[in-house]
CSV table of C-alpha atoms in Angstrom, one decimal:
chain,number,residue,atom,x,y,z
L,1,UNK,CA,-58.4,-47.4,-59.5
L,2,UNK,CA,-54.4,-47.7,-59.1
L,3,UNK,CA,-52.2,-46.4,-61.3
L,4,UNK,CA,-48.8,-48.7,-60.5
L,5,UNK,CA,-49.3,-51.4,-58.1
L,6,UNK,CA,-46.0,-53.0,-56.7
L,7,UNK,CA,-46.3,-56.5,-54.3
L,8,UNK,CA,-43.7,-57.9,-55.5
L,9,UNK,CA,-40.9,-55.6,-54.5
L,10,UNK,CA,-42.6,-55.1,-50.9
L,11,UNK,CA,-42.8,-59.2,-50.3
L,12,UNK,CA,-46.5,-58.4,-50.5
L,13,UNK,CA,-49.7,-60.3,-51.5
L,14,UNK,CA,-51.3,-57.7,-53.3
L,15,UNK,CA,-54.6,-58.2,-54.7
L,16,UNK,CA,-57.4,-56.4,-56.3
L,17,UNK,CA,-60.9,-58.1,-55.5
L,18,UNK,CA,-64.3,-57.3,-55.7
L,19,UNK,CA,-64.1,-53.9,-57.5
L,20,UNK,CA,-66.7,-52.6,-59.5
L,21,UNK,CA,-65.9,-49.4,-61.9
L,22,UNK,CA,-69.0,-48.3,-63.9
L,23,UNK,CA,-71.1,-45.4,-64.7
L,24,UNK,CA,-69.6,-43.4,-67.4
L,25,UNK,CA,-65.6,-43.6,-66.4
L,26,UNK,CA,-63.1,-42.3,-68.4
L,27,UNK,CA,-59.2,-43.1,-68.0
L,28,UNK,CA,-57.1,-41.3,-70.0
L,29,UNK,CA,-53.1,-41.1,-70.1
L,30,UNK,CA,-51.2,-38.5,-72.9
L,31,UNK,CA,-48.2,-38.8,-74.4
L,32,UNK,CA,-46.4,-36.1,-72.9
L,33,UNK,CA,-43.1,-33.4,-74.3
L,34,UNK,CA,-40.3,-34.4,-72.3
L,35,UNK,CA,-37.4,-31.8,-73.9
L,36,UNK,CA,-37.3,-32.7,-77.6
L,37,UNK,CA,-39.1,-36.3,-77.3
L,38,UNK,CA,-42.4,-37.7,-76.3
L,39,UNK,CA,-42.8,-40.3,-73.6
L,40,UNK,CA,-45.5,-42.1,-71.5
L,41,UNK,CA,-49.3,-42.2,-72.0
L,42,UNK,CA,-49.0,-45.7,-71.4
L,43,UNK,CA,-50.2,-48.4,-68.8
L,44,UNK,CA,-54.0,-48.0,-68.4
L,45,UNK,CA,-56.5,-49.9,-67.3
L,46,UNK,CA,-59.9,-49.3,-65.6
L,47,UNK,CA,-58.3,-51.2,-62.6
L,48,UNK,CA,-54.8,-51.1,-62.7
L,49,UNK,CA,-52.1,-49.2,-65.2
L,50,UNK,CA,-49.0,-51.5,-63.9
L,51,UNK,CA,-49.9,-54.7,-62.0
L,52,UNK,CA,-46.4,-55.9,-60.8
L,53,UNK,CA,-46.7,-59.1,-58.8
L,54,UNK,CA,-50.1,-58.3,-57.6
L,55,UNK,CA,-53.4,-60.8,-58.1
L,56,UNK,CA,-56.4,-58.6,-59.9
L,57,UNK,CA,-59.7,-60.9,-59.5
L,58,UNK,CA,-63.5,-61.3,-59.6
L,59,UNK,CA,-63.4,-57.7,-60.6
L,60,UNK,CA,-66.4,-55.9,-62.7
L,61,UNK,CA,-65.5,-52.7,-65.3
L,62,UNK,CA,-68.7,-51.6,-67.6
L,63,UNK,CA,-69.4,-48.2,-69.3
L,64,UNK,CA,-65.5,-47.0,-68.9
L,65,UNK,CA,-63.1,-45.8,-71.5
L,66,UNK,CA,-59.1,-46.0,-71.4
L,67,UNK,CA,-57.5,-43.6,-73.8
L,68,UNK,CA,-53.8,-43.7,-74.1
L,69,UNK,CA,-50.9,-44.7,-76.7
L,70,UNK,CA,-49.7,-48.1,-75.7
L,71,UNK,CA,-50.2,-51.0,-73.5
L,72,UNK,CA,-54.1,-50.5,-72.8
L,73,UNK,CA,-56.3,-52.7,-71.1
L,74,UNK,CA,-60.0,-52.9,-70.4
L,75,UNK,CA,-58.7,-54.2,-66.7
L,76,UNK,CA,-54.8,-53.9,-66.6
L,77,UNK,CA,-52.6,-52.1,-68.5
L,78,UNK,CA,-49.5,-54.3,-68.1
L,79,UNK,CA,-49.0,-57.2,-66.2
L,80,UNK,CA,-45.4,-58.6,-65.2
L,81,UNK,CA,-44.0,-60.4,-62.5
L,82,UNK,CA,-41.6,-59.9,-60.2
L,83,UNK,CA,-38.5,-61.0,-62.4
L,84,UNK,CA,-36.2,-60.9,-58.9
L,85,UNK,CA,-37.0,-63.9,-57.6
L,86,UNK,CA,-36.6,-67.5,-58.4
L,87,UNK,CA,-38.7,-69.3,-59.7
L,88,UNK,CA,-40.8,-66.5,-60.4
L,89,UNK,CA,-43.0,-67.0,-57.4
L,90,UNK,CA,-44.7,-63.6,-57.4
L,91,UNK,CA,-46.5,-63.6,-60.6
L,92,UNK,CA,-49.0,-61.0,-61.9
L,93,UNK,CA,-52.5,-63.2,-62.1
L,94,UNK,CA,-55.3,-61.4,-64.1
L,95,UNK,CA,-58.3,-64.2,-63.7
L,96,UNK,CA,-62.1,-64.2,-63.4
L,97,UNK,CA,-62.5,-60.4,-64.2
L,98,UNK,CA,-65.6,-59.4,-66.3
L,99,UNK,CA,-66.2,-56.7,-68.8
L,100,UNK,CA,-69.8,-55.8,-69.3
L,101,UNK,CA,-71.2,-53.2,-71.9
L,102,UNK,CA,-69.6,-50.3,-73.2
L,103,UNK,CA,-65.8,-50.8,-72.6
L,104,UNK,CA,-63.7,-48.8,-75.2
L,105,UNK,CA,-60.0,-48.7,-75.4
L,106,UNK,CA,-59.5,-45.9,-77.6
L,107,UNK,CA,-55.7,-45.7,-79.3
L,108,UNK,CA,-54.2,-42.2,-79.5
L,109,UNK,CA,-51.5,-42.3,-81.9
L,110,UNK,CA,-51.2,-38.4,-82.4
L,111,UNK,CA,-47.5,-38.7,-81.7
L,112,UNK,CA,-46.4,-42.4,-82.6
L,113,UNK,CA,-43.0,-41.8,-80.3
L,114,UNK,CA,-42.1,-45.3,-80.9
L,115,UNK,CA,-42.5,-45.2,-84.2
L,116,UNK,CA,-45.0,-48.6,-84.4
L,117,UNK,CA,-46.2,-49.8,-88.0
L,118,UNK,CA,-48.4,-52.9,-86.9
L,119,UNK,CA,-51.2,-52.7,-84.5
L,120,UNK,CA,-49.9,-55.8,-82.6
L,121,UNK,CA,-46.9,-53.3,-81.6
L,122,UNK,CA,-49.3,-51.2,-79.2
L,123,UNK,CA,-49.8,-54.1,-76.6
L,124,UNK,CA,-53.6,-52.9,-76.8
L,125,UNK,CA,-56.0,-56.1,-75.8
L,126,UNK,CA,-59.7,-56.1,-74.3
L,127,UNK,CA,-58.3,-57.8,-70.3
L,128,UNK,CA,-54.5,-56.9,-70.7
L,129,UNK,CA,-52.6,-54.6,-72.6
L,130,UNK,CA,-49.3,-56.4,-72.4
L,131,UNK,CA,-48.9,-59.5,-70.6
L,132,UNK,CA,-45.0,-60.5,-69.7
L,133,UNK,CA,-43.8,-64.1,-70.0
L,134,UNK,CA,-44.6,-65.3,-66.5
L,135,UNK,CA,-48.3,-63.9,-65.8
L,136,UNK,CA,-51.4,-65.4,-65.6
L,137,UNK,CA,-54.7,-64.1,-67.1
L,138,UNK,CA,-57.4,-66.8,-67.6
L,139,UNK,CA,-61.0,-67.2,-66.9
L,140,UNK,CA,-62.1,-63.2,-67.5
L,141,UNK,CA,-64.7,-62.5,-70.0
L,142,UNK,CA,-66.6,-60.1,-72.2
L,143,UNK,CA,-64.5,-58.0,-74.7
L,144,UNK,CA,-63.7,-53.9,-74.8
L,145,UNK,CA,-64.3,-52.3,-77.9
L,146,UNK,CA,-60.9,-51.2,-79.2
L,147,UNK,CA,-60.7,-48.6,-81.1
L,148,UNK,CA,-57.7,-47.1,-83.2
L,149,UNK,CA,-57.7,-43.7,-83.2
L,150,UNK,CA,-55.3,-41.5,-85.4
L,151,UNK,CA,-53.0,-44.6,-87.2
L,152,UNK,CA,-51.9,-43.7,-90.4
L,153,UNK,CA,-54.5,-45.9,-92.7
L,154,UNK,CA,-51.3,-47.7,-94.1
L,155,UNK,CA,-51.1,-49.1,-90.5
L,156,UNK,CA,-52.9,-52.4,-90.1
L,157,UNK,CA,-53.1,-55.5,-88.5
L,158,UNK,CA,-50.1,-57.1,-90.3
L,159,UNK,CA,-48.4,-60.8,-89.4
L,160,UNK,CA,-45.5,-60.7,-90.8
L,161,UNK,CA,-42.9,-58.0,-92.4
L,162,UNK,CA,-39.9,-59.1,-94.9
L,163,UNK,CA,-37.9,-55.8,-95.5
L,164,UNK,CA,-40.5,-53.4,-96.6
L,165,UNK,CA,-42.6,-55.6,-97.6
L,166,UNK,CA,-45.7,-56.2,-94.7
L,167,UNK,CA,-48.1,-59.7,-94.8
L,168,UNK,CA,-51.8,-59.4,-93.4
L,169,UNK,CA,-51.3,-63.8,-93.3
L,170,UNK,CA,-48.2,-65.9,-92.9
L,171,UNK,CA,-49.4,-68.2,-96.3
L,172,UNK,CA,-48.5,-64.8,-98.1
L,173,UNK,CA,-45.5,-64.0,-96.3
């Protein structure tokens, strides 16, 4: 629905209420060739791609797929507060959200411009992709289907990494 939503920097409440995405929606963001280097195809969601210091609530997403690189979300892509004031009073709040059937976050790692090894790097989670130190998200429910596309099969879910050496548990690290 919005791609970057800034309260924080406007001294505004922001918030995202009583949406409903669903009927066979597809958001999709590409890496993209910027001179010599990839960059972007990041910050998706069904509802919001960058939630800065904005509330996102009592919100419904079914039958949608997000397709991007990193930070991915079946309702926000990132979250983050407002890191300008003190105390953060401007947080991003992610609560009471539902995912119904047929959410799929689909990973497109075609061109792995950050150069990630463990899944956990991605910031890829069913509500919000990544989630900064002084955000809420609580009290959502149902789970997205994440699926990692092109990740070299070496790359999995590891814990921990000692040199080269890469733990799927910490007791084996």
């Amino acid at each position: 629905i919005v791609g970057w939503a800034d309260g924080a920097n406007y001294n505004s409440n922001w918030t995202i209420s009583g949406c409903e995405v669903d009927g066979n929606s597809t958001v999709t963001i590409a890496p993209e060739l910027i001179g010599e280097k990839y960059d972007n195809g990041d910050k998706a969601g069904a509802l919001v791609g960058y939630a800065y210091g904005i509330n996102v609530k009592e919100n419904t997403v079914a039958n949608t797929t997000i397709q991007g690189y990193r930070d991915l979300g079946g309702l926000v892509g990132i979250a983050q507060e407002n890191t300008k004031t003190t105390p953060h009073s401007e947080w991003a709040v992610v609560t009471n959200n539902s995912l119904g059937e047929g959410v799929k976050i689909i990973v497109d790692n075609n061109h792995n411009y950050q150069e990630y090894d463990i899944q956990s790097q991605y910031n890829v989670q069913s509500y919000v992709g990544r989630i900064s130190d002084c955000s809420v998200v609580e009290n959502n429910n149902g789970d997205a289907t994440i699926v990692w596309g092109d990740i070299p099969a070496t790359l999995v879910n590891y814990v921990a990494q000692v040199g080269e050496d890469k733990y799927e548990t910490i007791k084996d690290a």
